[in-house]
XYZ file of C-alpha atoms in Angstrom:
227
model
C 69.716 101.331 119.096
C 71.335 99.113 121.518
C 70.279 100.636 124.422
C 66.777 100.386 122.693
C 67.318 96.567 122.671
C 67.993 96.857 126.337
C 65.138 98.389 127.458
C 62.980 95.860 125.451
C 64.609 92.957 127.198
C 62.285 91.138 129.585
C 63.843 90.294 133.404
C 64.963 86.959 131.851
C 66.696 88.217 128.951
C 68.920 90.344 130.534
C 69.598 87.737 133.502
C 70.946 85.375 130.144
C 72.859 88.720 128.933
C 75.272 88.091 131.582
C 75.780 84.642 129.251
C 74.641 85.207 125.850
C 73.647 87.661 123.488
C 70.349 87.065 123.442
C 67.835 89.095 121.703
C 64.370 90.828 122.731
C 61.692 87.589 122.360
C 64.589 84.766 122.327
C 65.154 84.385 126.113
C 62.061 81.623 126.851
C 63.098 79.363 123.759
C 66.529 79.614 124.441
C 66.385 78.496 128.194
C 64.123 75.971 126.975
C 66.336 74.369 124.162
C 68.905 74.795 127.017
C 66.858 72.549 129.592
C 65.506 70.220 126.665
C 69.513 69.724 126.275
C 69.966 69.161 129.898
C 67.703 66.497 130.110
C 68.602 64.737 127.663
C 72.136 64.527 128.789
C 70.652 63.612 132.645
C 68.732 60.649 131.439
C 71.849 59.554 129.726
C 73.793 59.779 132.404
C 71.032 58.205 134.367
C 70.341 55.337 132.982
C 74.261 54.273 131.582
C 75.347 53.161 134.606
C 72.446 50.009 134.474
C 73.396 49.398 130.769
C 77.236 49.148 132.280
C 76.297 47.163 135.108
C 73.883 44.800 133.505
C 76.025 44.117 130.453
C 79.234 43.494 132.433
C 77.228 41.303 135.263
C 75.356 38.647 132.641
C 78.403 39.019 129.906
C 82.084 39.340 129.698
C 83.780 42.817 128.573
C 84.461 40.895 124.828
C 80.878 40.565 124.622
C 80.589 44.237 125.483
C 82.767 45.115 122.385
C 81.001 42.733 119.934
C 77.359 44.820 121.490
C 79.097 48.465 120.190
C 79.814 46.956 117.052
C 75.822 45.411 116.792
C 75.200 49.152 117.981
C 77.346 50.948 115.067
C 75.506 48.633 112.545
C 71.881 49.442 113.857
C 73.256 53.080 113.439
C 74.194 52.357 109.940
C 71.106 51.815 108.947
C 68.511 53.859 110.773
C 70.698 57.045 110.604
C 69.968 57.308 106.636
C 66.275 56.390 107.116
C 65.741 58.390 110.278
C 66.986 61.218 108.447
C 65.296 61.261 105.573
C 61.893 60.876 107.682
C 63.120 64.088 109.262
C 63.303 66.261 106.152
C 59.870 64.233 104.587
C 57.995 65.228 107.820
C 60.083 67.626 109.520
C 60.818 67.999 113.014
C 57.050 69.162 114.602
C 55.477 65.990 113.562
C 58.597 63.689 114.245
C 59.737 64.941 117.870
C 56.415 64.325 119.852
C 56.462 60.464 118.376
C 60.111 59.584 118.631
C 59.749 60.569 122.495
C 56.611 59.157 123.276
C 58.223 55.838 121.239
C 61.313 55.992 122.690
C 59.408 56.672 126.558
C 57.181 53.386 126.274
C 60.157 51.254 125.216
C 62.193 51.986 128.188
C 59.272 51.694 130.350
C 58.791 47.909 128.355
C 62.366 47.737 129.640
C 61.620 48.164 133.295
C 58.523 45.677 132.989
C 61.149 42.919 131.674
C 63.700 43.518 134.494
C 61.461 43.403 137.342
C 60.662 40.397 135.518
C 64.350 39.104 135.498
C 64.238 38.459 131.923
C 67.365 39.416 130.464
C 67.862 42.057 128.421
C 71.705 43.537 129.099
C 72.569 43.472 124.837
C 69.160 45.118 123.578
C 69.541 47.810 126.551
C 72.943 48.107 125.716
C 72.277 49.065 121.946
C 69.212 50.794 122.330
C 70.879 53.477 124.532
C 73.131 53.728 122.468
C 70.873 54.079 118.930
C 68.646 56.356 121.403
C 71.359 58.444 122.508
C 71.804 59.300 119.052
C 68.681 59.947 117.479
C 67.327 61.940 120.443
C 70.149 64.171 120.004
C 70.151 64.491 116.508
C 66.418 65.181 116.592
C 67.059 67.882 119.314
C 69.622 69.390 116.879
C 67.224 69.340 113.596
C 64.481 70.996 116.033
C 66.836 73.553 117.501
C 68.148 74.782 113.907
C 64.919 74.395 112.408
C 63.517 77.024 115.273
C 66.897 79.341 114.653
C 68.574 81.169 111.128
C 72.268 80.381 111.155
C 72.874 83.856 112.898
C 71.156 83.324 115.609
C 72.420 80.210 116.347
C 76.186 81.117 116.348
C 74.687 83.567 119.415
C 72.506 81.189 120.919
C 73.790 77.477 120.097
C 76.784 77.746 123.019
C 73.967 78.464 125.653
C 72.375 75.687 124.536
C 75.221 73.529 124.752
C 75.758 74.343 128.652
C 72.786 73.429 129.438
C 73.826 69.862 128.176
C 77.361 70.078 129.498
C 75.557 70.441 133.345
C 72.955 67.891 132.365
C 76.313 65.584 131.891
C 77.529 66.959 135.518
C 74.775 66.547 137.048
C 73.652 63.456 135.795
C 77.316 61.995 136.488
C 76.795 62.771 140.379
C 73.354 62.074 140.718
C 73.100 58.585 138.914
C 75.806 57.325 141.568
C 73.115 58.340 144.597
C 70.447 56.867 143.302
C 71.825 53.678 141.714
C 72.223 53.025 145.328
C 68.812 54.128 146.343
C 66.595 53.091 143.820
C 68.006 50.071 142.146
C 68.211 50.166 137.948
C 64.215 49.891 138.288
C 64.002 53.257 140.054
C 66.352 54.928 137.589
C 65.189 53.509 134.405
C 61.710 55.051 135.775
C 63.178 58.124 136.641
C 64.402 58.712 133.118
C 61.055 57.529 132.138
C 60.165 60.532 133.840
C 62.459 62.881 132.096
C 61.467 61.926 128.866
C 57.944 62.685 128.978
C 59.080 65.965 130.262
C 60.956 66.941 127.255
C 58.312 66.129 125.392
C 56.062 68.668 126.868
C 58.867 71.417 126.855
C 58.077 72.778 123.466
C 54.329 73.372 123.923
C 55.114 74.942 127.596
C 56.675 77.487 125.450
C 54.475 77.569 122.586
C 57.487 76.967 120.116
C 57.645 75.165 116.801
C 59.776 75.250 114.088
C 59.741 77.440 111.173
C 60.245 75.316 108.663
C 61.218 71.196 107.366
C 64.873 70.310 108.742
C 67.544 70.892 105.662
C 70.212 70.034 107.996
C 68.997 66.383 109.183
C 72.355 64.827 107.933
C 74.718 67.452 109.142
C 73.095 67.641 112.641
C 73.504 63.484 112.995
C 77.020 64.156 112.032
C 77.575 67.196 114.449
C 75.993 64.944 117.530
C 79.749 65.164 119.176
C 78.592 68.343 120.614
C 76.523 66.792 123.052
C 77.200 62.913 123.228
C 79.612 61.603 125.564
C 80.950 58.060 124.537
């Protein structure tokens, strides 16, 4: 039987069985949760270096701590209300919007700083929020797409796709910071965004059912945030 299951492999599968093992028909949403991961960590990764620069260059570092603990409140309340809008709508309707939302408020972002109006403690907790809640939808998608067993096979391919979405990002937000300015990168992530948003239908996948897991993925975010 398993060397049945070989033979039905496509090209990709059995590239990813060097990896992970990965089932006939689960190699394109796999590498696509992996890259959706990926990204997400790259625009991260992107744009914190302008919410570190702009907070420390227009405030002191005590501001900086009294802006996490704005950010930890804001989570306090939209975590419980952002997940209960997850298992009321699930995570079809909710992931397209979020994005898009999410997208057109960073681009308002790079309208106000070409604009020099300030904005270092909003940018500074709405990466933060965003960081969360993008994850934590990705999550919710992800096990909403996968039973429990295949995620225990497929979930650690996932999360190296985020882990070199951290490296990358890491090396490559250093280059450009110096190329592009914060306006560049903030459009650059732009960028990114609207690309993960289009990720899903590429592959034709949605998920099977309404999250069940909304709280427990928020809580589990540590797999792919970095602080």
């Amino acid at each position: 039987m398993e060397a049945n299951s070989r033979n039905d492999l496509s090209y990709l599968e059995r590239l990813m069985r060097l990896f992970t093992h990965v089932q006939p028909g689960e190699g394109k949403s796999t590498l696509m949760l992996s890259a959706y991961a990926c990204l997400l960590l790259l625009l991260y990764y992107i744009l914190k270096p302008i919410r570190e620069a702009l907070i420390l260059s227009e405030h002191t570092a005590e501001i900086r701590t009294y802006t996490i603990a704005i950010q930890a409140l804001v989570l306090m309340i939209l975590v419980p209300l952002y997940a209960s809008w997850i298992r009321t709508q699930g995570t079809n309707a909710i992931l397209p919007r979020v994005t898009l939302a999410v997208a057109m408020s960073l681009l308002l972002f790079w309208g106000l700083y070409l604009f020099k109006v300030p904005i270092s403690i909003p940018f500074f907790v709405w990466l933060g929020v965003i960081n969360v809640l993008l994850i934590a939808q990705f999550w919710a998608y992800a096990a909403d797409i996968y039973s429990p067993d295949e995620g225990k096979r497929l979930f650690a391919f996932v999360a190296a796709g985020a882990s070199l979405g951290s490296l990358l990002g890491a090396q490559i937000s250093k280059h450009l910071f110096k190329l592009v300015g914060a306006e560049g990168l903030m459009l650059v992530a732009a960028i990114l965004l609207f690309t993960t948003m289009w990720l899903p239908k590429l592959v034709g996948l949605k998920s099977k059912k309404k999250s069940r897991v909304a709280i427990m993925v928020i809580h589990s975010k540590q797999v792919l945030i970095p602080y």
